[in-house]
C-alpha cells in the first residue's frame, strides 16, 4: 500500500509540472495576440461593447448578425441542440426565413446565407460571412438613404480575411462604421 501511495504522489507531482508548463505556454501565446488574451472592448456612444460576443440588432437600419439560441446572453452561452430533422427547429428556421424575406424584399430570389437563419453553437457568434452582409445591403441603403455602392465598400473595408477560413465581418464593428458613414 505504501508503495502505491508514493507512486501516486510522484505521478501527481509530474502532472502538476506538465500542466503548469502547458498553462504557461498557453498564457504566453495569448499575450502575443493583438488583444493580449483579453476581450476586445469597444466604447461607443457612452456604452461598452464586447466585439467578440454577438450583439442583438433588430432595427432595419442595421446589419443583423446570426440568430442566437440564448438571446445573446453572454452568461448563458449555448446552442439549441436541435437537429435538422426536428420539427420545432425547422419551424424556427422557417420563421427566420420569412422574416428575412419581409425585411429584404429586394432579395426575394437570392439564396439566403445560412448564418442568417441558423444559430451558432455558442449562440454568441459576433461575425457573419461577407455574403451574409451583402445580402442585407439593399435594405440598409434604402433605410439610410445612401447608395448601395457606399454600403458595399463599407463591407469590403470591414471584412477580415483569414488564411485558414472564410472571410468574415464583425457585425458590431460594421454597424458602428455604418453609423459613422457620411
PDB file of C-alpha atoms in Angstrom:
ATOM      1  CA  UNK A   1       0.000   0.000   0.000  1.00  0.00           C
ATOM      2  CA  UNK A   2       2.800   2.428   0.891  1.00  0.00           C
ATOM      3  CA  UNK A   3       4.374   1.617  -2.469  1.00  0.00           C
ATOM      4  CA  UNK A   4       1.252   2.783  -4.325  1.00  0.00           C
ATOM      5  CA  UNK A   5       0.921   5.974  -2.316  1.00  0.00           C
ATOM      6  CA  UNK A   6       4.465   7.026  -3.173  1.00  0.00           C
ATOM      7  CA  UNK A   7       3.825   6.306  -6.879  1.00  0.00           C
ATOM      8  CA  UNK A   8       0.585   8.310  -6.772  1.00  0.00           C
ATOM      9  CA  UNK A   9       2.340  11.285  -5.145  1.00  0.00           C
ATOM     10  CA  UNK A  10       5.104  11.178  -7.788  1.00  0.00           C
ATOM     11  CA  UNK A  11       2.566  10.963 -10.610  1.00  0.00           C
ATOM     12  CA  UNK A  12       0.606  13.888  -9.127  1.00  0.00           C
ATOM     13  CA  UNK A  13       3.778  15.988  -8.911  1.00  0.00           C
ATOM     14  CA  UNK A  14       4.764  15.149 -12.514  1.00  0.00           C
ATOM     15  CA  UNK A  15       1.270  16.031 -13.765  1.00  0.00           C
ATOM     16  CA  UNK A  16       1.370  19.371 -11.904  1.00  0.00           C
ATOM     17  CA  UNK A  17       4.655  20.182 -13.643  1.00  0.00           C
ATOM     18  CA  UNK A  18       3.362  19.142 -17.099  1.00  0.00           C
ATOM     19  CA  UNK A  19       0.083  21.050 -16.672  1.00  0.00           C
ATOM     20  CA  UNK A  20       1.975  24.070 -15.324  1.00  0.00           C
ATOM     21  CA  UNK A  21       4.246  24.095 -18.394  1.00  0.00           C
ATOM     22  CA  UNK A  22       1.219  23.741 -20.697  1.00  0.00           C
ATOM     23  CA  UNK A  23      -0.640  26.606 -18.991  1.00  0.00           C
ATOM     24  CA  UNK A  24       2.486  28.766 -19.190  1.00  0.00           C
ATOM     25  CA  UNK A  25       2.737  28.146 -22.943  1.00  0.00           C
ATOM     26  CA  UNK A  26      -0.968  28.942 -23.473  1.00  0.00           C
ATOM     27  CA  UNK A  27      -0.695  32.105 -21.355  1.00  0.00           C
ATOM     28  CA  UNK A  28       2.433  33.292 -23.171  1.00  0.00           C
ATOM     29  CA  UNK A  29       0.788  32.553 -26.524  1.00  0.00           C
ATOM     30  CA  UNK A  30      -2.301  34.567 -25.586  1.00  0.00           C
ATOM     31  CA  UNK A  31      -0.118  37.565 -24.741  1.00  0.00           C
ATOM     32  CA  UNK A  32       1.184  37.549 -28.324  1.00  0.00           C
ATOM     33  CA  UNK A  33      -2.328  38.088 -29.722  1.00  0.00           C
ATOM     34  CA  UNK A  34      -3.405  41.626 -30.711  1.00  0.00           C
ATOM     35  CA  UNK A  35      -5.714  41.864 -27.671  1.00  0.00           C
ATOM     36  CA  UNK A  36      -3.153  40.177 -25.362  1.00  0.00           C
ATOM     37  CA  UNK A  37      -5.652  37.447 -24.471  1.00  0.00           C
ATOM     38  CA  UNK A  38      -8.306  39.874 -23.302  1.00  0.00           C
ATOM     39  CA  UNK A  39     -11.711  40.648 -24.742  1.00  0.00           C
ATOM     40  CA  UNK A  40     -11.843  43.299 -27.445  1.00  0.00           C
ATOM     41  CA  UNK A  41     -13.774  46.111 -25.789  1.00  0.00           C
ATOM     42  CA  UNK A  42     -15.313  48.878 -27.878  1.00  0.00           C
ATOM     43  CA  UNK A  43     -16.577  52.094 -26.310  1.00  0.00           C
ATOM     44  CA  UNK A  44     -19.238  53.737 -28.448  1.00  0.00           C
ATOM     45  CA  UNK A  45     -21.833  56.401 -27.573  1.00  0.00           C
ATOM     46  CA  UNK A  46     -21.022  56.085 -23.883  1.00  0.00           C
ATOM     47  CA  UNK A  47     -21.572  52.326 -23.852  1.00  0.00           C
ATOM     48  CA  UNK A  48     -19.183  49.410 -23.564  1.00  0.00           C
ATOM     49  CA  UNK A  49     -19.467  46.522 -26.043  1.00  0.00           C
ATOM     50  CA  UNK A  50     -17.525  43.303 -26.432  1.00  0.00           C
ATOM     51  CA  UNK A  51     -16.610  42.817 -30.085  1.00  0.00           C
ATOM     52  CA  UNK A  52     -16.093  39.082 -29.637  1.00  0.00           C
ATOM     53  CA  UNK A  53     -19.637  38.471 -28.331  1.00  0.00           C
ATOM     54  CA  UNK A  54     -22.617  38.683 -30.667  1.00  0.00           C
ATOM     55  CA  UNK A  55     -24.917  41.655 -30.156  1.00  0.00           C
ATOM     56  CA  UNK A  56     -28.639  41.862 -30.890  1.00  0.00           C
ATOM     57  CA  UNK A  57     -29.560  44.210 -33.747  1.00  0.00           C
ATOM     58  CA  UNK A  58     -33.216  44.266 -34.765  1.00  0.00           C
ATOM     59  CA  UNK A  59     -33.592  47.705 -36.336  1.00  0.00           C
ATOM     60  CA  UNK A  60     -33.868  47.642 -40.141  1.00  0.00           C
ATOM     61  CA  UNK A  61     -31.220  50.420 -40.196  1.00  0.00           C
ATOM     62  CA  UNK A  62     -28.543  47.984 -39.049  1.00  0.00           C
ATOM     63  CA  UNK A  63     -26.940  44.768 -40.216  1.00  0.00           C
ATOM     64  CA  UNK A  64     -28.254  41.748 -38.358  1.00  0.00           C
ATOM     65  CA  UNK A  65     -25.976  39.019 -37.079  1.00  0.00           C
ATOM     66  CA  UNK A  66     -26.542  35.341 -36.523  1.00  0.00           C
ATOM     67  CA  UNK A  67     -29.632  34.363 -34.584  1.00  0.00           C
ATOM     68  CA  UNK A  68     -28.975  33.325 -31.006  1.00  0.00           C
ATOM     69  CA  UNK A  69     -30.498  30.349 -29.206  1.00  0.00           C
ATOM     70  CA  UNK A  70     -29.725  32.107 -25.889  1.00  0.00           C
ATOM     71  CA  UNK A  71     -30.937  35.587 -26.910  1.00  0.00           C
ATOM     72  CA  UNK A  72     -27.343  36.925 -26.937  1.00  0.00           C
ATOM     73  CA  UNK A  73     -26.886  36.262 -23.206  1.00  0.00           C
ATOM     74  CA  UNK A  74     -23.125  36.226 -22.640  1.00  0.00           C
ATOM     75  CA  UNK A  75     -23.584  34.448 -19.291  1.00  0.00           C
ATOM     76  CA  UNK A  76     -25.592  31.638 -20.849  1.00  0.00           C
ATOM     77  CA  UNK A  77     -23.718  30.543 -23.936  1.00  0.00           C
ATOM     78  CA  UNK A  78     -25.234  27.578 -25.738  1.00  0.00           C
ATOM     79  CA  UNK A  79     -26.994  26.226 -28.783  1.00  0.00           C
ATOM     80  CA  UNK A  80     -30.443  24.755 -29.187  1.00  0.00           C
ATOM     81  CA  UNK A  81     -29.176  21.169 -29.619  1.00  0.00           C
ATOM     82  CA  UNK A  82     -31.961  20.519 -32.105  1.00  0.00           C
ATOM     83  CA  UNK A  83     -31.049  18.695 -35.283  1.00  0.00           C
ATOM     84  CA  UNK A  84     -32.157  19.365 -38.853  1.00  0.00           C
ATOM     85  CA  UNK A  85     -34.878  16.724 -38.591  1.00  0.00           C
ATOM     86  CA  UNK A  86     -36.507  18.287 -35.516  1.00  0.00           C
ATOM     87  CA  UNK A  87     -39.908  19.741 -36.487  1.00  0.00           C
ATOM     88  CA  UNK A  88     -39.755  22.550 -33.921  1.00  0.00           C
ATOM     89  CA  UNK A  89     -36.305  23.574 -35.153  1.00  0.00           C
ATOM     90  CA  UNK A  90     -37.478  23.552 -38.777  1.00  0.00           C
ATOM     91  CA  UNK A  91     -40.397  25.823 -37.821  1.00  0.00           C
ATOM     92  CA  UNK A  92     -37.990  28.261 -36.123  1.00  0.00           C
ATOM     93  CA  UNK A  93     -35.750  28.321 -39.202  1.00  0.00           C
ATOM     94  CA  UNK A  94     -38.761  28.844 -41.485  1.00  0.00           C
ATOM     95  CA  UNK A  95     -39.910  31.785 -39.339  1.00  0.00           C
ATOM     96  CA  UNK A  96     -36.427  33.307 -39.663  1.00  0.00           C
ATOM     97  CA  UNK A  97     -36.569  32.845 -43.442  1.00  0.00           C
ATOM     98  CA  UNK A  98     -39.991  34.512 -43.598  1.00  0.00           C
ATOM     99  CA  UNK A  99     -38.783  37.469 -41.512  1.00  0.00           C
ATOM    100  CA  UNK A 100     -35.674  37.893 -43.683  1.00  0.00           C
ATOM    101  CA  UNK A 101     -37.772  37.872 -46.856  1.00  0.00           C
ATOM    102  CA  UNK A 102     -40.095  40.522 -45.401  1.00  0.00           C
ATOM    103  CA  UNK A 103     -37.163  42.659 -44.236  1.00  0.00           C
ATOM    104  CA  UNK A 104     -35.274  42.282 -47.521  1.00  0.00           C
ATOM    105  CA  UNK A 105     -37.945  42.250 -50.254  1.00  0.00           C
ATOM    106  CA  UNK A 106     -35.395  43.107 -52.956  1.00  0.00           C
ATOM    107  CA  UNK A 107     -33.645  39.798 -52.258  1.00  0.00           C
ATOM    108  CA  UNK A 108     -36.660  37.531 -52.886  1.00  0.00           C
ATOM    109  CA  UNK A 109     -34.912  35.278 -55.412  1.00  0.00           C
ATOM    110  CA  UNK A 110     -31.466  35.291 -53.783  1.00  0.00           C
ATOM    111  CA  UNK A 111     -30.279  32.354 -51.686  1.00  0.00           C
ATOM    112  CA  UNK A 112     -30.196  33.316 -48.015  1.00  0.00           C
ATOM    113  CA  UNK A 113     -26.775  32.767 -46.391  1.00  0.00           C
ATOM    114  CA  UNK A 114     -27.117  30.000 -43.830  1.00  0.00           C
ATOM    115  CA  UNK A 115     -25.719  32.013 -40.909  1.00  0.00           C
ATOM    116  CA  UNK A 116     -28.632  34.457 -41.123  1.00  0.00           C
ATOM    117  CA  UNK A 117     -31.146  31.712 -40.331  1.00  0.00           C
ATOM    118  CA  UNK A 118     -29.235  29.279 -38.087  1.00  0.00           C
ATOM    119  CA  UNK A 119     -27.792  29.983 -34.661  1.00  0.00           C
ATOM    120  CA  UNK A 120     -24.192  29.158 -33.860  1.00  0.00           C
ATOM    121  CA  UNK A 121     -23.168  26.524 -31.331  1.00  0.00           C
ATOM    122  CA  UNK A 122     -22.459  29.152 -28.690  1.00  0.00           C
ATOM    123  CA  UNK A 123     -25.360  31.423 -29.584  1.00  0.00           C
ATOM    124  CA  UNK A 124     -22.923  34.336 -29.363  1.00  0.00           C
ATOM    125  CA  UNK A 125     -21.187  34.397 -32.743  1.00  0.00           C
ATOM    126  CA  UNK A 126     -20.190  38.024 -33.451  1.00  0.00           C
ATOM    127  CA  UNK A 127     -19.408  37.500 -37.145  1.00  0.00           C
ATOM    128  CA  UNK A 128     -21.249  36.795 -40.352  1.00  0.00           C
ATOM    129  CA  UNK A 129     -19.877  35.924 -43.754  1.00  0.00           C
ATOM    130  CA  UNK A 130     -19.264  38.555 -46.375  1.00  0.00           C
ATOM    131  CA  UNK A 131     -22.243  37.083 -48.270  1.00  0.00           C
ATOM    132  CA  UNK A 132     -24.406  37.491 -45.163  1.00  0.00           C
ATOM    133  CA  UNK A 133     -23.544  41.181 -45.063  1.00  0.00           C
ATOM    134  CA  UNK A 134     -24.027  41.679 -48.812  1.00  0.00           C
ATOM    135  CA  UNK A 135     -27.463  40.041 -48.552  1.00  0.00           C
ATOM    136  CA  UNK A 136     -28.569  42.978 -46.360  1.00  0.00           C
ATOM    137  CA  UNK A 137     -27.049  45.803 -48.427  1.00  0.00           C
ATOM    138  CA  UNK A 138     -30.169  46.916 -50.320  1.00  0.00           C
ATOM    139  CA  UNK A 139     -32.242  47.160 -47.137  1.00  0.00           C
ATOM    140  CA  UNK A 140     -29.562  49.170 -45.353  1.00  0.00           C
ATOM    141  CA  UNK A 141     -29.025  51.509 -48.324  1.00  0.00           C
ATOM    142  CA  UNK A 142     -32.761  52.103 -48.671  1.00  0.00           C
ATOM    143  CA  UNK A 143     -33.362  52.665 -44.939  1.00  0.00           C
ATOM    144  CA  UNK A 144     -30.433  55.055 -44.587  1.00  0.00           C
ATOM    145  CA  UNK A 145     -30.935  56.731 -47.954  1.00  0.00           C
ATOM    146  CA  UNK A 146     -27.362  56.086 -49.089  1.00  0.00           C
ATOM    147  CA  UNK A 147     -26.010  54.394 -52.187  1.00  0.00           C
ATOM    148  CA  UNK A 148     -25.628  50.644 -52.446  1.00  0.00           C
ATOM    149  CA  UNK A 149     -22.018  51.188 -53.544  1.00  0.00           C
ATOM    150  CA  UNK A 150     -21.181  53.032 -50.302  1.00  0.00           C
ATOM    151  CA  UNK A 151     -22.584  50.218 -48.213  1.00  0.00           C
ATOM    152  CA  UNK A 152     -20.788  47.574 -50.293  1.00  0.00           C
ATOM    153  CA  UNK A 153     -17.485  49.459 -49.933  1.00  0.00           C
ATOM    154  CA  UNK A 154     -18.046  49.655 -46.199  1.00  0.00           C
ATOM    155  CA  UNK A 155     -18.468  45.877 -46.046  1.00  0.00           C
ATOM    156  CA  UNK A 156     -15.316  45.348 -48.090  1.00  0.00           C
ATOM    157  CA  UNK A 157     -13.372  47.629 -45.728  1.00  0.00           C
ATOM    158  CA  UNK A 158     -14.699  45.797 -42.655  1.00  0.00           C
ATOM    159  CA  UNK A 159     -14.116  42.283 -43.992  1.00  0.00           C
ATOM    160  CA  UNK A 160     -11.439  40.240 -42.236  1.00  0.00           C
ATOM    161  CA  UNK A 161      -9.717  37.642 -44.363  1.00  0.00           C
ATOM    162  CA  UNK A 162      -8.135  34.570 -42.876  1.00  0.00           C
ATOM    163  CA  UNK A 163      -5.564  32.151 -44.176  1.00  0.00           C
ATOM    164  CA  UNK A 164      -7.371  29.246 -42.515  1.00  0.00           C
ATOM    165  CA  UNK A 165     -11.032  30.045 -43.093  1.00  0.00           C
ATOM    166  CA  UNK A 166     -13.580  32.079 -44.984  1.00  0.00           C
ATOM    167  CA  UNK A 167     -13.789  35.870 -44.873  1.00  0.00           C
ATOM    168  CA  UNK A 168     -15.907  37.283 -42.086  1.00  0.00           C
ATOM    169  CA  UNK A 169     -17.395  40.568 -40.939  1.00  0.00           C
ATOM    170  CA  UNK A 170     -17.835  41.565 -37.299  1.00  0.00           C
ATOM    171  CA  UNK A 171     -21.435  42.816 -37.133  1.00  0.00           C
ATOM    172  CA  UNK A 172     -20.874  45.212 -34.221  1.00  0.00           C
ATOM    173  CA  UNK A 173     -17.885  46.880 -35.859  1.00  0.00           C
ATOM    174  CA  UNK A 174     -19.727  47.015 -39.194  1.00  0.00           C
ATOM    175  CA  UNK A 175     -22.722  48.746 -37.612  1.00  0.00           C
ATOM    176  CA  UNK A 176     -20.525  51.256 -35.787  1.00  0.00           C
ATOM    177  CA  UNK A 177     -18.749  52.036 -39.078  1.00  0.00           C
ATOM    178  CA  UNK A 178     -22.186  52.324 -40.703  1.00  0.00           C
ATOM    179  CA  UNK A 179     -23.235  54.930 -38.128  1.00  0.00           C
ATOM    180  CA  UNK A 180     -20.063  56.886 -38.871  1.00  0.00           C
ATOM    181  CA  UNK A 181     -20.606  56.728 -42.645  1.00  0.00           C
ATOM    182  CA  UNK A 182     -21.354  60.090 -44.227  1.00  0.00           C
TER     183      UNK A 182
END
